[in-house]
XYZ file of C-alpha atoms in Angstrom:
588
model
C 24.475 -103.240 30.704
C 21.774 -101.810 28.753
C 18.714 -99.276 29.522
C 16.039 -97.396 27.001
C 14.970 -93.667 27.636
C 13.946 -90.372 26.641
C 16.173 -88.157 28.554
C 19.889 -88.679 28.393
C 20.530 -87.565 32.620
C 17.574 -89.747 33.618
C 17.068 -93.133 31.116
C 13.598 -94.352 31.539
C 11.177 -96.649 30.402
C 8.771 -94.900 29.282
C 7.043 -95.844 25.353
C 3.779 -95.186 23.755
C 2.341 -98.015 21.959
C 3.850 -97.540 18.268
C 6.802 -98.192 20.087
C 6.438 -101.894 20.955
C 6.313 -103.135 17.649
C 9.681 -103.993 15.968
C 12.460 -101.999 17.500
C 15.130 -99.948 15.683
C 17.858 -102.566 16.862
C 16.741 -106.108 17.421
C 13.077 -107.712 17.379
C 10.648 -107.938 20.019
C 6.819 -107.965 20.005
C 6.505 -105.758 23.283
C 8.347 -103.554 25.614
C 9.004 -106.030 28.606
C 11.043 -108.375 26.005
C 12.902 -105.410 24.348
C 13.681 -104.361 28.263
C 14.876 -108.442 29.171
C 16.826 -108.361 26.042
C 18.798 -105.111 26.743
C 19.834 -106.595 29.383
C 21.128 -109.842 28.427
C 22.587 -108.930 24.727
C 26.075 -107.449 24.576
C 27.370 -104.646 23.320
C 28.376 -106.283 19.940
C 24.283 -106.212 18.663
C 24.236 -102.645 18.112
C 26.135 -103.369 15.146
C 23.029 -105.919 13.872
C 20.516 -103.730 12.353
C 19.274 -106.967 10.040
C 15.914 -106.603 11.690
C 15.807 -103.012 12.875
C 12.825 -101.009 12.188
C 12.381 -98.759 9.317
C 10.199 -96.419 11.557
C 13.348 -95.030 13.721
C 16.437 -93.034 12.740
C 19.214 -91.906 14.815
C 19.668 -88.700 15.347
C 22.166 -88.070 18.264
C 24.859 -89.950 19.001
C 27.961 -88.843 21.408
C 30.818 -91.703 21.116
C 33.594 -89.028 22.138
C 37.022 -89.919 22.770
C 35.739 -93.588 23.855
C 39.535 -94.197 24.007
C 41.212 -90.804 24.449
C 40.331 -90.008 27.667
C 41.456 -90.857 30.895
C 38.457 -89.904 32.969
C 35.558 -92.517 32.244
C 32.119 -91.445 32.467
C 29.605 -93.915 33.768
C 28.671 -94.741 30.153
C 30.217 -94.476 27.157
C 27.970 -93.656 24.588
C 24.084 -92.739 24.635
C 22.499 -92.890 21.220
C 18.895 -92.000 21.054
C 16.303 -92.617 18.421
C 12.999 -91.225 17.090
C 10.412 -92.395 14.733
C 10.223 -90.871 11.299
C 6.610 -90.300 11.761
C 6.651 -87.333 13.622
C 3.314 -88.113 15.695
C 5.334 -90.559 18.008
C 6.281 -88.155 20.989
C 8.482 -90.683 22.655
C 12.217 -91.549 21.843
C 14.044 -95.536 22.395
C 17.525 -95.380 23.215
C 20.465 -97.543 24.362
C 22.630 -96.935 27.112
C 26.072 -98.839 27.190
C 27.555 -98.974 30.421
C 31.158 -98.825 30.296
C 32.856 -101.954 31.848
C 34.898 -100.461 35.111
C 37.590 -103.113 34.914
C 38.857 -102.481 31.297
C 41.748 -99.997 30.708
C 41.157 -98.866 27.374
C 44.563 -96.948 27.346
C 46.064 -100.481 27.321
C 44.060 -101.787 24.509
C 45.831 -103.149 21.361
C 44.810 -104.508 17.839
C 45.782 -107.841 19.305
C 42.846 -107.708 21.969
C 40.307 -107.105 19.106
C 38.280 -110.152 17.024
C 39.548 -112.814 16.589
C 41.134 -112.296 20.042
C 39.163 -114.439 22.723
C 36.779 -111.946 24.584
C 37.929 -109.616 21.696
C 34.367 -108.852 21.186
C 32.985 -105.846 23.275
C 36.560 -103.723 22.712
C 36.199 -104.608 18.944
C 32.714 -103.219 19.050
C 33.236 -100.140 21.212
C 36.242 -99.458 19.198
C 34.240 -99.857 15.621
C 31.733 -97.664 17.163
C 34.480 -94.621 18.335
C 35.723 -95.497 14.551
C 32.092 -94.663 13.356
C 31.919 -91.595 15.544
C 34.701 -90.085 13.883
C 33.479 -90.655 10.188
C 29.808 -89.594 11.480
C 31.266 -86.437 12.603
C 33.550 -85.779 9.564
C 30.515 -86.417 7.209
C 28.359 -83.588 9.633
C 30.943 -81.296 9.052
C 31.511 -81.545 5.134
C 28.398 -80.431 4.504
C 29.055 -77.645 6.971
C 29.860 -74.683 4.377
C 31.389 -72.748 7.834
C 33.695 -75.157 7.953
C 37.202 -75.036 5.791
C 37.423 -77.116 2.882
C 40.812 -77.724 3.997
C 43.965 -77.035 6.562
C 46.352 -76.542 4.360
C 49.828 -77.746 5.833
C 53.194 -77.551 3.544
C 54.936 -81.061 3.044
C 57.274 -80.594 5.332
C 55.013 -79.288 8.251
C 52.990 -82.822 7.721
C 56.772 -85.016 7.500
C 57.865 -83.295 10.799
C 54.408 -84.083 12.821
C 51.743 -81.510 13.944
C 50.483 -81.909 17.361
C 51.075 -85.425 17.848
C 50.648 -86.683 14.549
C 53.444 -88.843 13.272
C 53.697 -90.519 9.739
C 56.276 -92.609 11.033
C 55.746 -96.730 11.012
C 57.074 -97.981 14.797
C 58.223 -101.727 15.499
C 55.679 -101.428 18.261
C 52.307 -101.912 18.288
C 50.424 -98.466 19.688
C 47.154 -98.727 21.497
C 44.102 -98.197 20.047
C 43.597 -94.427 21.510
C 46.371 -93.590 19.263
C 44.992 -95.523 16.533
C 42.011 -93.858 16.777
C 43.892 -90.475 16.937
C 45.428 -90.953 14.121
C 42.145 -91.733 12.378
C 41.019 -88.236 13.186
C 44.168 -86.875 12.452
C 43.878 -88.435 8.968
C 40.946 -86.480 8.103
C 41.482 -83.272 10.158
C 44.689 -82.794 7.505
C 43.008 -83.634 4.430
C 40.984 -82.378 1.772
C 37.201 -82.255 2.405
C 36.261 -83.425 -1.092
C 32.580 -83.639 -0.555
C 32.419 -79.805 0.621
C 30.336 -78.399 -1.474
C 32.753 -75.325 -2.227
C 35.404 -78.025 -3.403
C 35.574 -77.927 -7.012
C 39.175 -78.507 -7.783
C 38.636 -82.042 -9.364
C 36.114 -83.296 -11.574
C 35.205 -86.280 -8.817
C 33.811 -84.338 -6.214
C 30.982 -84.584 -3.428
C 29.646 -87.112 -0.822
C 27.397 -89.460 -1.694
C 25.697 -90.794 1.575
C 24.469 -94.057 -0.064
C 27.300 -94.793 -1.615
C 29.786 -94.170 1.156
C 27.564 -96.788 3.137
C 28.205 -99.254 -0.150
C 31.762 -98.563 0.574
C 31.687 -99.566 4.011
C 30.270 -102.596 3.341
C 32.586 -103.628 0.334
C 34.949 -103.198 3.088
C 33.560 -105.438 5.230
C 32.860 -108.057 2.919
C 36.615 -107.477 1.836
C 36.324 -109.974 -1.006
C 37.643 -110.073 -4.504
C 35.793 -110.197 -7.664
C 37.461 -112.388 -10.300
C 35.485 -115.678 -9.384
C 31.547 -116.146 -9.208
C 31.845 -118.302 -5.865
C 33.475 -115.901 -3.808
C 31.950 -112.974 -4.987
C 28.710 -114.062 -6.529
C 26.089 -111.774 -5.496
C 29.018 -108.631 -6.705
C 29.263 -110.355 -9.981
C 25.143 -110.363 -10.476
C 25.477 -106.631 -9.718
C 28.410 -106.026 -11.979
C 26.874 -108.003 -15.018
C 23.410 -106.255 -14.879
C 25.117 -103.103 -13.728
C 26.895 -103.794 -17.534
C 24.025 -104.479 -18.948
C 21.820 -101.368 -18.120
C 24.502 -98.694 -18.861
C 25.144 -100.289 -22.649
C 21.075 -100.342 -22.883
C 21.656 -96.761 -22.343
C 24.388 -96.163 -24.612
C 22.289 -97.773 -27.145
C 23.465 -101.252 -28.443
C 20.636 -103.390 -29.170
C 19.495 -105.051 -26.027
C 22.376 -103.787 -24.185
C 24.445 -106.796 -25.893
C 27.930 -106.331 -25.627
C 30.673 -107.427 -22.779
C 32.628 -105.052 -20.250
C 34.364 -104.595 -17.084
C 35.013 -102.346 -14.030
C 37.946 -101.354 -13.659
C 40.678 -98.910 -11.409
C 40.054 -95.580 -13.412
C 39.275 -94.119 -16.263
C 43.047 -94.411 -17.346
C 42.790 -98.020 -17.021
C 40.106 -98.257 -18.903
C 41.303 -96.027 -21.682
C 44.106 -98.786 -21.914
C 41.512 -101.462 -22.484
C 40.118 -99.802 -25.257
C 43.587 -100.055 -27.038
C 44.029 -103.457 -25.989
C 40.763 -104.955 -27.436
C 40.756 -102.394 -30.741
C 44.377 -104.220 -31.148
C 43.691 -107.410 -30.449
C 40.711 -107.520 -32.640
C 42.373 -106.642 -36.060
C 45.904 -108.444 -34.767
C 44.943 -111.045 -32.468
C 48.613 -112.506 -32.841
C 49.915 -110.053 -30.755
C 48.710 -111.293 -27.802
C 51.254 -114.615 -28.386
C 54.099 -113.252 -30.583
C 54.048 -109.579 -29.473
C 54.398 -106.251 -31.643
C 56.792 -107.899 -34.314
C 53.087 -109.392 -35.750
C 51.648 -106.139 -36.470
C 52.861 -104.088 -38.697
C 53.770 -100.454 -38.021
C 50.257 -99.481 -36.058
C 49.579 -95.494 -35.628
C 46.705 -94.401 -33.113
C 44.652 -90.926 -33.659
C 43.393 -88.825 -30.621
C 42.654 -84.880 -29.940
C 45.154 -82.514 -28.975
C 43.023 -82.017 -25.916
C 42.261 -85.690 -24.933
C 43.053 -87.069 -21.651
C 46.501 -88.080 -21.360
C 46.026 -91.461 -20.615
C 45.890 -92.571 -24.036
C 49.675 -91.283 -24.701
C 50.170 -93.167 -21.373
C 49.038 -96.378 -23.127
C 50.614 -95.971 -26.171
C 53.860 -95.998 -23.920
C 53.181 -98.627 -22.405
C 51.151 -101.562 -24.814
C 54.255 -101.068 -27.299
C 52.963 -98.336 -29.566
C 55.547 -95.669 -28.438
C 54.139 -91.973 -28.132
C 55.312 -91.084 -31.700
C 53.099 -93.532 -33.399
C 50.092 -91.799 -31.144
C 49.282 -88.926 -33.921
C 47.703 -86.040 -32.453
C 44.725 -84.431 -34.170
C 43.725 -80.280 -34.555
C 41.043 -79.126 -32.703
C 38.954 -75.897 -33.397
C 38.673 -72.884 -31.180
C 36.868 -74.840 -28.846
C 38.653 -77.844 -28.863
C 36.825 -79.544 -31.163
C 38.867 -82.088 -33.531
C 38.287 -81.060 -37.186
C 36.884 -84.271 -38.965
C 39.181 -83.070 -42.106
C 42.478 -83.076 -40.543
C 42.017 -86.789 -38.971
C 40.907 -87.665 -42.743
C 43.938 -85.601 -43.982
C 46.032 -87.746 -41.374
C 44.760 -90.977 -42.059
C 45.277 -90.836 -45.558
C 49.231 -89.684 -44.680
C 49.893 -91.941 -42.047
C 48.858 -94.894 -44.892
C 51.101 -93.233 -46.776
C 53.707 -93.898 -45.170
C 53.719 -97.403 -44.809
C 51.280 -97.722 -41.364
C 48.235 -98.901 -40.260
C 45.814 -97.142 -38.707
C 44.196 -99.017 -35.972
C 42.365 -96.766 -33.367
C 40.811 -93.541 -33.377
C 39.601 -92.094 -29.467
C 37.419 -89.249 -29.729
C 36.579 -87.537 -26.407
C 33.542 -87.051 -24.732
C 33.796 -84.705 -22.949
C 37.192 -83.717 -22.681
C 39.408 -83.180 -18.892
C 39.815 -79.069 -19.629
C 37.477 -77.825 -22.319
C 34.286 -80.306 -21.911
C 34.368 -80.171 -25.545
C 32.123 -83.432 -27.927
C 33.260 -84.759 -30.935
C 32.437 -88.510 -32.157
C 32.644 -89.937 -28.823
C 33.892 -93.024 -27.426
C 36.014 -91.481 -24.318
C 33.328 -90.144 -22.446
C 34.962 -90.903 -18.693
C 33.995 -87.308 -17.585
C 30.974 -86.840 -20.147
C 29.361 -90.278 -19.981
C 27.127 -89.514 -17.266
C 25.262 -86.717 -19.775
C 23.673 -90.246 -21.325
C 21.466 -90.315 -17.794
C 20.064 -86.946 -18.894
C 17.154 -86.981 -21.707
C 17.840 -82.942 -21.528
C 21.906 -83.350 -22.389
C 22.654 -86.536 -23.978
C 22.652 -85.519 -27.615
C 25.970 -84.245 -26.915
C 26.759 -87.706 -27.390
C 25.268 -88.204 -30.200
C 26.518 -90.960 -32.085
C 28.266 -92.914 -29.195
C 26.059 -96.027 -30.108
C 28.532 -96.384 -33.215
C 31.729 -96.732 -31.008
C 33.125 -100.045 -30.230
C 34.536 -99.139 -26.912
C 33.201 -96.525 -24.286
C 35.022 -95.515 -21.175
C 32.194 -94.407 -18.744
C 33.374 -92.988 -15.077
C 30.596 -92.781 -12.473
C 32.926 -91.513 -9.701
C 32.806 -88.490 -12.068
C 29.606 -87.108 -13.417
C 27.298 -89.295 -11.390
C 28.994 -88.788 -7.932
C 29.818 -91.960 -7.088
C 32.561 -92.684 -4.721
C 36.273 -92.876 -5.775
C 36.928 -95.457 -7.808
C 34.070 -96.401 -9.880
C 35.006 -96.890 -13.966
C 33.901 -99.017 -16.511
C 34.721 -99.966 -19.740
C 32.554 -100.996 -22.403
C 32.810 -103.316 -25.489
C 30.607 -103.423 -28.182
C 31.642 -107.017 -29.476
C 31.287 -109.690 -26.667
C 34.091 -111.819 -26.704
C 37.115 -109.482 -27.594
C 37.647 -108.785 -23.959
C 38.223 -112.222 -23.108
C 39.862 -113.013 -26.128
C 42.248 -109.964 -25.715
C 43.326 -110.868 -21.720
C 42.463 -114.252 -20.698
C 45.396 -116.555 -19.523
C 42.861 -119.767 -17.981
C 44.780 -119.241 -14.871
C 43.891 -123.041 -13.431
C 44.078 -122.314 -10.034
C 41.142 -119.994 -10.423
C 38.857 -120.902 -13.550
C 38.615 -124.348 -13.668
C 36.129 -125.365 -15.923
C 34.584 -127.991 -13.982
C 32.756 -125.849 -11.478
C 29.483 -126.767 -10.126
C 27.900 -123.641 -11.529
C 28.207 -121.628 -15.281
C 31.577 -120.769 -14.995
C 30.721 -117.522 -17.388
C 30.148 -115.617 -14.520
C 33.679 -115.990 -13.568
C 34.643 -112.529 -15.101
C 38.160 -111.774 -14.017
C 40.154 -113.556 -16.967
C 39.193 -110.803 -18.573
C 40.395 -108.660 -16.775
C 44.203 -107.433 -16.575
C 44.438 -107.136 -13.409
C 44.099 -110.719 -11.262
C 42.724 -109.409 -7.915
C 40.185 -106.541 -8.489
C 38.441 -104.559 -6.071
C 34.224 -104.338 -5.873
C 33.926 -101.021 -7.090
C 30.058 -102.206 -8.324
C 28.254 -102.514 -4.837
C 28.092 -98.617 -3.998
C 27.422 -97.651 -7.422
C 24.311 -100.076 -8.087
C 23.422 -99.368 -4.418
C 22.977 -95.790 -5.372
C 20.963 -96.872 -8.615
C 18.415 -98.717 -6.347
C 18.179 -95.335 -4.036
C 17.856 -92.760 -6.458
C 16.504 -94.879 -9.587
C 17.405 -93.137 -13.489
C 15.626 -90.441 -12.491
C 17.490 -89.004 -9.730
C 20.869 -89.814 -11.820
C 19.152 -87.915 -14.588
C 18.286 -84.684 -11.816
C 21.746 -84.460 -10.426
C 23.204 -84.395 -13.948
C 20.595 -81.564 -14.994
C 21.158 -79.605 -11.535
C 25.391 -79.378 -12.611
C 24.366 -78.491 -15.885
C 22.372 -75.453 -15.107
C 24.979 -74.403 -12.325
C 27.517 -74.067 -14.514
C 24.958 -72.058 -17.360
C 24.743 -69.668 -13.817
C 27.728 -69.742 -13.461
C 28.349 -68.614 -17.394
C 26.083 -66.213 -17.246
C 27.411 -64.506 -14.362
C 30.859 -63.973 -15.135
C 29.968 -64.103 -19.491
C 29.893 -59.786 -19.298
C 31.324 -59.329 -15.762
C 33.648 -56.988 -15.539
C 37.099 -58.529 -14.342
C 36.353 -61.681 -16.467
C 37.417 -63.299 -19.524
C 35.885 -66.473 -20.888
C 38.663 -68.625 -22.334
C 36.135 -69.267 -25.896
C 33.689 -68.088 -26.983
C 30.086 -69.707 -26.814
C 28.644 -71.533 -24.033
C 30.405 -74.707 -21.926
C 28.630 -78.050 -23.351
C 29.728 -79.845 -20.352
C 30.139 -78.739 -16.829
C 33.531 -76.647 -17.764
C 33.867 -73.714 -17.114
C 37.233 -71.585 -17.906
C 37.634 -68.173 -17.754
C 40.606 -66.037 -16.736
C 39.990 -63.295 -13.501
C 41.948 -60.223 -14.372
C 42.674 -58.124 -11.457
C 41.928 -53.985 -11.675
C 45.747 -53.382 -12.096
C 45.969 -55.483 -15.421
C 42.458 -54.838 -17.074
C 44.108 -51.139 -18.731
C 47.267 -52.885 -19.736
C 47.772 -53.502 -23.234
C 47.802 -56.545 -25.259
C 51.803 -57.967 -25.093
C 54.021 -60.341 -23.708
C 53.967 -58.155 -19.956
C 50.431 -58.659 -19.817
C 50.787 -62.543 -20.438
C 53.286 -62.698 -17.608
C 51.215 -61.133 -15.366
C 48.360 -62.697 -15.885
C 49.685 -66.100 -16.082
C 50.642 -65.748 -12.455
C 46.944 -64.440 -11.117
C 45.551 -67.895 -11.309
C 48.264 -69.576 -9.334
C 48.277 -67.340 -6.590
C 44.621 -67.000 -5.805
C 44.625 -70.802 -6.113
C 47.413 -70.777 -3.567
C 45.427 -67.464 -1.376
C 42.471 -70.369 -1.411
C 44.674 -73.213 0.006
C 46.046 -71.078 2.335
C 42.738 -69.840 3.716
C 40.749 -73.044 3.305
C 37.632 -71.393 1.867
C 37.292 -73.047 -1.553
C 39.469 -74.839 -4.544
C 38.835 -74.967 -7.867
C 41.651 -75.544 -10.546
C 43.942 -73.533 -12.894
C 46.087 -74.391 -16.144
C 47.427 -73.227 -19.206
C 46.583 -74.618 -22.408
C 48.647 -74.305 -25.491
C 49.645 -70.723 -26.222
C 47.016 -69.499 -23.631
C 48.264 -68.541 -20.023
C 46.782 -69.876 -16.997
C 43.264 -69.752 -16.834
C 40.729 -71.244 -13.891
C 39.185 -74.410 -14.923
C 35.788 -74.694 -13.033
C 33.963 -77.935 -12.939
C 30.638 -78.475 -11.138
C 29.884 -82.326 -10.254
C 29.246 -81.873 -6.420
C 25.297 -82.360 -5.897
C 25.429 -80.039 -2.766
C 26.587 -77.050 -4.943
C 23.789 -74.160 -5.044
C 24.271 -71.083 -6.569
C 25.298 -69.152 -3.128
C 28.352 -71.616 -3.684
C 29.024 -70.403 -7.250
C 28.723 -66.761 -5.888
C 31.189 -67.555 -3.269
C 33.479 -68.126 -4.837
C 33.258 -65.945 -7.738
C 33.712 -63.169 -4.201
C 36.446 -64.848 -3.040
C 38.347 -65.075 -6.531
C 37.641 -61.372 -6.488
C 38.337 -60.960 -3.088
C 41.639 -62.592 -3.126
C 42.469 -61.386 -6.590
C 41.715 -57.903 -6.203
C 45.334 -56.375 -5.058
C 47.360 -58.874 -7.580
């Protein structure tokens, strides 16, 4: 079943001596046993890489259509190897010879594990699975290749070349499976391309997408230390470090990950209310009095989200001014305050952005889901000064930091609140008699009652790249988008949206075409410029080349709201697609 070699036509035997140590797939002391045990293993061990050796990586694998076609090759897959020190001339590889008798056209998910002999189609299939995502990966980083094929709702609902959204009563076999698994992606949006900047969680993280796939496989749930325990350690020094860096002595303090920065947000309200009116949690609202909330006219709408929905009601969620740059004005929440008392209310919670969704903008911060990642950079993080004073923080790594969708935390200063604010001593899950502390049994305090492990990928990445490379990424965005200031600041065609320069990653700016620049100021002008931005956008979708986003903002029409998180963004990619905005924008 299994042969090494150099040469994909002809597999040999051939090695030089560095090559008999440990091998890149299981452990032997010397060729002849890494030959017998080829041999005798099945194909299910090229999955075990517990004991491979560090001195190999793949580099060419070809797991093509495993299912999909009808014509079987002799083998099925040929993946070679080399050593990372360059001085070893020869290659190991593994040939799988493909079993004659099996039809994989008639394959189902019932013949895969836990099926009995379920265990070389579950493995060839997991491999054609990893073929797919291999080659997807390749590709995103491809800038030849579209960031998207753009297909209209419709086009998708009624199938394109085969692929059906429909459920069936029947099973299908796994070569459709696995065709719609390339389907999946072909259609999307490649959000790691590094000409993608129409979100502000963007790019491909290569470390953490392997933490993802193996949250996946441990497919557990993190609301109890003894099913999740080594997930919990991670989460809880995970915690630990990121309040260190907010600055709260000895990163004291409690918090949580949790679905999104929304989510989050909602926590903040939760523990700010349960705090002052703890007897809410048992007689509801009519124990408060009448409570009134404070936030930017530019935050993140979220928080009018969770004054819907904890009781509040959106007119009890006061809005404050914001200067020219969206910047609250410290005298109208004072001038607010004092009328909202007033009136017969309470004041109870005041979230000041960090970093807010359109403008980037800093003010006393607290909500810093987009701009808490500027507290990894010694260069940027006094935008944030004063953020040790808050008593919650929302902090989003799948945002500034790059780490895979969804990765959010929130924060409490006071240790105990969050507990106090959410736990229910569910007794089917926290008993108290444990054989271990039963403190690390974190998800009372949590709203939810199952929970994903969003930690794994994100403290996996902190192990690869340490502070430091956190701290370089964040720097690297930061300067793009100065370039990309810069370039457009006196270009003519542009129009920055404020004055000054972006403190955060932001930038917005409206394009004016040549057949608008020589119009005068007036409502005609407004009309036509508030449609530029949505048909470029739409000239970009349509063409696949690049995305960034586009809104209007108060009185001001539709401007382009760029936002640079994506590590693999160079400054070719800025000048892209300032081209293609110009290209595509020119004849509007």
């Amino acid at each position: 079943m299994f042969g090494i070699g150099s040469d994909d036509s002809n597999p040999s035997f051939e090695c030089s001596a560095p090559c008999n140590n440990l091998g890149f797939l299981q452990k032997n002391n010397n060729l002849e046993e890494k030959i017998s045990s080829f041999k005798e293993r099945s194909s299910k061990d090229l999955l075990d890489n517990s004991d491979r050796d560090s001195r190999f990586r793949r580099t060419e694998t070809d797991f093509s259509n495993l299912f999909a076609r009808g014509n079987w090759p002799s083998y099925v897959h040929y993946g070679k190897y080399r050593p990372i020190n360059q001085n070893y001339k020869h290659c190991v590889g593994i040939l799988i010879i493909k079993n004659e008798n099996i039809d994989m056209l008639q394959f189902l998910t019932l013949d895969l594990l836990p099926a009995k002999n379920g265990e070389e189609p579950t493995m060839q299939f997991l491999l054609e699975v990893v073929d797919i995502l291999t080659n997807y990966v390749r590709k995103t980083f491809d800038r030849s290749t579209k960031v998207l094929d753009f297909h209209h709702p419709h086009q998708l609902l009624e199938g394109m070349e085969g692929f059906n959204l429909e459920l069936s009563d029947q099973p299908e076999s796994l070569e459709q499976i696995l065709v719609d698994c390339r389907d999946t992606l072909k259609y999307g949006v490649r959000t790691g391309h590094p000409r993608f900047f129409n979100q502000l969680s963007t790019g491909l993280d290569i470390i953490g997408l392997a933490g993802e796939w193996l949250t996946s496989t441990a497919n557990t749930n993190m609301f109890t230390y003894e099913i999740a325990p080594v997930f919990v350690l991670m989460e809880q020094l995970t915690l630990k470090k990121m309040r260190e860096i907010i600055g709260w002595p000895d990163g004291e303090g409690d918090g949580i990950f949790s679905p999104g920065g929304a989510i989050s947000n909602m926590y903040s309200v939760m523990t700010a209310r349960y705090k002052f009116f703890p007897d809410v949690k048992t007689k509801g609202m009519t124990a408060a009095h009448r409570l009134v909330l404070f936030t930017s006219e530019h935050s993140h709408y979220s928080i009018k989200k969770a004054s819907a929905a904890l009781g509040f009601g959106t007119e009890n969620l006061i809005l404050l001014s914001t200067d020219e740059r969206g910047r609250v004005i410290p005298a109208d929440l004072e001038a607010k305050v004092i009328d909202a008392k007033a009136r017969g209310c309470v004041p109870m919670f005041v979230n000041a952005t960090a970093g807010s969704t359109v403008y980037g903008k800093y003010n006393i911060h607290s909500q810093g889901a987009w701009g808490g990642g500027l507290l990894m950079s010694r260069k940027h993080r006094h935008k944030l000064s004063g953020v040790e004073r808050a008593n919650s923080v929302t902090w989003n790594p799948h945002k500034m930091m790059g780490v895979p969708l969804q990765c959010s935390a929130i924060l409490v200063r006071e240790r105990g609140v969050l507990s106090g604010c959410n736990s229910m001593c569910a007794g089917y899950l926290f008993q108290p008699d444990k054989q271990y502390d039963v403190s690390y049994d974190t998800g009372d305090k949590a709203i939810q009652c199952g929970r994903h492990v969003d930690i794994f990928k994100f403290w996996l990445m902190w192990k690869a790249k340490g502070t430091i490379g956190f701290e370089h990424h964040i720097d690297k965005c930061l300067d793009l988008s100065h370039y990309l200031y810069t370039k457009i600041r006196d270009r003519e065609g542009y129009q920055m949206v404020f004055e000054g320069e972006p403190q955060h990653t932001n930038v917005c700016f409206w394009y004016l075409p040549p057949g608008i620049r020589d119009m005068p100021d007036g409502q005609e002008r407004r009309d036509r410029l508030h449609k530029v931005a949505p048909k470029i956008k739409a000239l970009m979708m349509e063409s696949g080349t690049t995305m960034v986003g586009y809104q209007p903002q108060g009185d001001k029409v539709n401007f382009f709201r760029m936002v640079i998180s994506n590590p693999a963004a160079t400054r070719s990619d800025i000048d892209f697609l300032t081209d293609e905005i110009e290209r595509l924008g020119h004849d509007l």
